[in-house]
Coordinates of C-alpha atoms in Angstrom, one line a residue:
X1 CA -24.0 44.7 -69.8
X2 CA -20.7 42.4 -69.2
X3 CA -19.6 41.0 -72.6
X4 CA -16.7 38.4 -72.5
X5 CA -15.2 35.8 -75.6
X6 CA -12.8 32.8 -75.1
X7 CA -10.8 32.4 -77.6
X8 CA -7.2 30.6 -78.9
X9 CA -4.4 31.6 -80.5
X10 CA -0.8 30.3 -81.7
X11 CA 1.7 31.4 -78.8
X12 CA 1.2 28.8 -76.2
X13 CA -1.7 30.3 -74.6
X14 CA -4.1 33.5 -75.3
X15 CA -7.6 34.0 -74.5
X16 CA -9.8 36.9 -74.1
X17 CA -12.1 36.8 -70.7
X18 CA -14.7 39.0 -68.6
X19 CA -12.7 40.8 -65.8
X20 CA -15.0 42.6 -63.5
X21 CA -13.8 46.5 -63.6
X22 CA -15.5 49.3 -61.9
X23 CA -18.3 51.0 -64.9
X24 CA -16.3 54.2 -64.6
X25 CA -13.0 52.8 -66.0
X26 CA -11.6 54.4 -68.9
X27 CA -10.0 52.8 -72.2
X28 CA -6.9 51.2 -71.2
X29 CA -4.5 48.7 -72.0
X30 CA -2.9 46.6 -68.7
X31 CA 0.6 45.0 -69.2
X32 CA 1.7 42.6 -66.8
X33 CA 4.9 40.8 -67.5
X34 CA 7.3 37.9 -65.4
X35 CA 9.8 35.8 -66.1
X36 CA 10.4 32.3 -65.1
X37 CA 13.8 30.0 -65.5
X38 CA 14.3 26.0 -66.1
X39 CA 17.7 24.3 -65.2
X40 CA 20.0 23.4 -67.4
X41 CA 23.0 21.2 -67.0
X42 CA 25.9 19.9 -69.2
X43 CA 29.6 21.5 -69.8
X44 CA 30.1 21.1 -73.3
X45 CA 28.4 22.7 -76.6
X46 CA 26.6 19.8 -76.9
X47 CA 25.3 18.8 -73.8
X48 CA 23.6 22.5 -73.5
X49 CA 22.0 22.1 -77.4
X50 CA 20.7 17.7 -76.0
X51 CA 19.6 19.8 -72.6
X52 CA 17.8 22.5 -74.5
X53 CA 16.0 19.9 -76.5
X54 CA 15.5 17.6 -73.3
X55 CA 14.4 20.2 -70.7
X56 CA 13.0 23.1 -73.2
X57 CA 9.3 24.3 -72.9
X58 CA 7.0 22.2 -75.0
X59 CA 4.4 23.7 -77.4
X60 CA 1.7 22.4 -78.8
X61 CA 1.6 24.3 -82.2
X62 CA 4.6 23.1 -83.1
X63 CA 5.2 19.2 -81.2
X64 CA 8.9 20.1 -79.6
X65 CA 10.4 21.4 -77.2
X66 CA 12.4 25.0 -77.7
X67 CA 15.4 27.1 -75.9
X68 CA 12.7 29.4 -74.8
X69 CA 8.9 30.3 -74.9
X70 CA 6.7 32.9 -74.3
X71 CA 3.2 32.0 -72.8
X72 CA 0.6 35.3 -73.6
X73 CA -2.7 35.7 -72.1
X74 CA -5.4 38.6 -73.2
X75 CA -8.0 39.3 -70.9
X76 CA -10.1 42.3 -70.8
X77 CA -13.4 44.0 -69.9
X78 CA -15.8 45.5 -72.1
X79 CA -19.2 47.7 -70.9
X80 CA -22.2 48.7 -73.1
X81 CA -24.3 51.6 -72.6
X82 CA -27.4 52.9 -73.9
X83 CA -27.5 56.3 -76.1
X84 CA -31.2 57.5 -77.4
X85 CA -31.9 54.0 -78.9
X86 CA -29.0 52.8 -80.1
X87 CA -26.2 50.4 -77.6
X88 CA -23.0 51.9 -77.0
X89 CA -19.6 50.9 -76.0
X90 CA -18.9 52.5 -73.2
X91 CA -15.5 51.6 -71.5
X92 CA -12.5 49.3 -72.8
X93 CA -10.0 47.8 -70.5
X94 CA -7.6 44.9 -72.9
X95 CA -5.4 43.2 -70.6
X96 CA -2.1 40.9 -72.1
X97 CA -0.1 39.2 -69.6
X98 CA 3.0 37.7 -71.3
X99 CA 5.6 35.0 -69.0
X100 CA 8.8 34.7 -70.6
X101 CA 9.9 31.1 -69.7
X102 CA 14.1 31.0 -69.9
X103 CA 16.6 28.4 -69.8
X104 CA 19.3 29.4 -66.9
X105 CA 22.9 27.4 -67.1
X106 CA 23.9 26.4 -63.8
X107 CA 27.6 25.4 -64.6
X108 CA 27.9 29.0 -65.9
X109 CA 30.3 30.3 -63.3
X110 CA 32.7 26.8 -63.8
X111 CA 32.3 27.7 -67.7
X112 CA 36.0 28.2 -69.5
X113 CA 35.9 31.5 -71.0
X114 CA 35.0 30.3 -74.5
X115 CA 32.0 28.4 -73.0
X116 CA 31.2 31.3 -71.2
X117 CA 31.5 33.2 -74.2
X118 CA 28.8 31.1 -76.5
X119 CA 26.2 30.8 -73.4
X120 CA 26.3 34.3 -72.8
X121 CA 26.0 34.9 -76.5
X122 CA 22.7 32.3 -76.5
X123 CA 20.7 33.0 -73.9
X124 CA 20.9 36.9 -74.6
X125 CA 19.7 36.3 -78.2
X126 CA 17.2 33.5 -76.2
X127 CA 15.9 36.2 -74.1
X128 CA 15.7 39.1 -76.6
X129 CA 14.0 36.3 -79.0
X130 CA 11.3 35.9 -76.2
X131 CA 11.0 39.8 -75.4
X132 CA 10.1 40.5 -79.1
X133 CA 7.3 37.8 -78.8
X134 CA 6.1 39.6 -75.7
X135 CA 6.3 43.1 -77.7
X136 CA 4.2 41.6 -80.4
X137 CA 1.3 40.9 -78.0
X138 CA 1.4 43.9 -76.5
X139 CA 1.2 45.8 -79.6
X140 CA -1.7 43.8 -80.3
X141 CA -3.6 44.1 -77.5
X142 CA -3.6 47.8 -78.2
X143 CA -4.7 47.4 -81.5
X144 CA -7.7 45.7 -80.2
X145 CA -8.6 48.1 -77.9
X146 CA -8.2 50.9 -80.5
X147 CA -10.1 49.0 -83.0
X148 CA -13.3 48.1 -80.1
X149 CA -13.2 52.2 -79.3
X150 CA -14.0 53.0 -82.7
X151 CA -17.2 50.7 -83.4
X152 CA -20.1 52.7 -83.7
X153 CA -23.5 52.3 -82.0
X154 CA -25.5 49.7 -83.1
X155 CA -29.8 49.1 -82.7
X156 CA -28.9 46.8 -79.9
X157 CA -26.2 45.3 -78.3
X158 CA -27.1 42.0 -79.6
X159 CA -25.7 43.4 -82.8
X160 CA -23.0 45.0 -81.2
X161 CA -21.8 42.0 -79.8
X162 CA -21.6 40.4 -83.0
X163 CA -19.3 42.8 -83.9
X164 CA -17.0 43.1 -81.2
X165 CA -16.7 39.4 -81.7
X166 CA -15.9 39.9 -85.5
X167 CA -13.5 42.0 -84.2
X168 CA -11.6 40.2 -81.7
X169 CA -11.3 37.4 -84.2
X170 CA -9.8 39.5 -86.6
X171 CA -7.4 41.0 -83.9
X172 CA -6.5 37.2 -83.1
X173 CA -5.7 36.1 -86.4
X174 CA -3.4 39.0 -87.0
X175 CA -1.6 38.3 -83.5
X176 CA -1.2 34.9 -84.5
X177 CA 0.0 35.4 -87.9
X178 CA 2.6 38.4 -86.9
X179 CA 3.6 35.9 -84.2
X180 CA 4.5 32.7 -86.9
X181 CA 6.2 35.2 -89.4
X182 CA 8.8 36.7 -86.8
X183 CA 9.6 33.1 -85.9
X184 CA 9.9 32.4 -89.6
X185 CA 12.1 34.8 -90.3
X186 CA 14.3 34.4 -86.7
X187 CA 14.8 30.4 -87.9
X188 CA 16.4 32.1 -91.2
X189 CA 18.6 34.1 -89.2
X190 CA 19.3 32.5 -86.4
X191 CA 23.0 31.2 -87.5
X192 CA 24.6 34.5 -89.5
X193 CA 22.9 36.7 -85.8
X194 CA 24.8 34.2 -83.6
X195 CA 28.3 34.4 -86.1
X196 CA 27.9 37.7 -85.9
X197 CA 27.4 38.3 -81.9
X198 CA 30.5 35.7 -81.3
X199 CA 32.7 37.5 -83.4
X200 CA 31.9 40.7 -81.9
X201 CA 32.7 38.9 -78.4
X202 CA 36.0 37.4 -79.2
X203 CA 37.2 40.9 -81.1
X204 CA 36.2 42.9 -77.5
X205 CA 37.9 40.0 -75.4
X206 CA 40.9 40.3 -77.9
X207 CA 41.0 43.9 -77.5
X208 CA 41.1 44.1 -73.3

C-alpha cells in the first residue's frame, strides 16, 4: 500500500509526494542539493542594494523580493505491511531537495578593492544565510522520518494513515516555524554580523 500527502509550507516551496521505491528499501533520508545564480549589475553600494531589490527572487510569504532564497521540496515514500492483524509501517524513504538561488555580481573583477571588499563580505553572509535554510530542512526531514519509524501498528491502515498524516502536519508546522524564527533573528542581526565581517576584512587587508 502506496501512501502519499501534498502539502505546503513557508520556504518558497515544500511538499511531501508518493515516489515509487523498490518494497525492500530501508529507512532513509535522500539529500539532494544545487545551486543556481541571477545577474547582478551596478558599481556602486547602491546600485547592488536597487539591483538586489530589482532582480532578487520573489516570495510569496512575504510580497518582495530578497538577496537570496532557498526553494525546499520533501518528497518521500512510505510502504505498509500487514503483521497478524494489525497494518504496519514497513519502509521509510523522506526525500528534501533544497536549490539555493544566489545573486552573482558581474562587475566583481572591475570592483575597486573596497567594493570588492563589501560584495565579498555580502554574498558570503548571502550564501551562508541560504545554507542554514537548507540545514534546517534537512534536519527536518530526518525528524520526520524518525518520527514515521516509531508509529506503532494500528487495526488497519486506514487508521494508520490518519496518523502518518497527523504526523507529517506536525513535522510541517515545526519546519515552517524553525524556518520564520532564524529569519527573525538573522533580520536582527544582520547589520552588527556585516560590521563585524568588514572590520575583520579591512584589519587582514591592513595587516598584508
Amino acid at each position: 500500500m502506496k501512501h502519499s500527502r501534498r502539502l505546503r509550507t513557508a520556504v518558497i516551496l515544500a511538499v511531501l509526494t508518493g515516489i515509487s521505491l523498490p518494497l525492500s528499501a530501508s529507512a532513509d533520508v535522500v539529500v539532494q542539493k544545487s545551486i543556481t545564480y541571477f545577474q547582478i549589475g551596478g558599481r556602486t553600494a547602491t546600485d547592488l542594494d536597487a539591483e538586489l531589490s530589482r532582480k532578487g527572487p520573489f516570495t510569496q510569504a512575504s510580497g518582495i523580493r530578497h538577496p537570496g532564497a532557498t526553494q525546499i521540496r520533501f518528497g518521500g515514500d512510505l510502504t505498509y505491511t500487514r503483521r497478524g492483524d494489525r497494518c504496519a509501517i514497513e519502509d521509510v524513504t523522506v526525500k528534501v531537495e533544497t536549490k539555493l538561488i544566489l545573486p552573482r555580481w558581474k562587475n566583481r573583477k572591475r570592483a575597486t578593492q573596497d567594493m570588492a571588499t563589501l560584495w565579498d563580505a555580502l554574498s558570503s553572509d548571502i550564501k551562508r544565510h541560504e545554507e542554514r535554510h537548507a540545514e534546517i530542512a534537512r534536519q527536518h526531514a530526518k525528524l520526520l522520518e524518525q518520527r514515521l519509524l516509531k508509529l506503532r501498528p494500528t487495526r488497519d491502515c486506514e487508521t494508520l494513515q490518519d496518523r502518518v498524516s497527523e504526523v507529517t502536519d506536525e513535522v510541517t508546522v515545526a519546519h515552517d516555524e524553525a524556518q520564520m524564527r532564524f529569519d527573525r533573528v538573522e533580520a536582527k542581526n544582520f547589520q552588527d554580523r556585516m560590521s563585524r565581517i568588514l572590520r575583520h576584512r579591512q584589519e587582514i587587508r591592513e595587516n598584508q
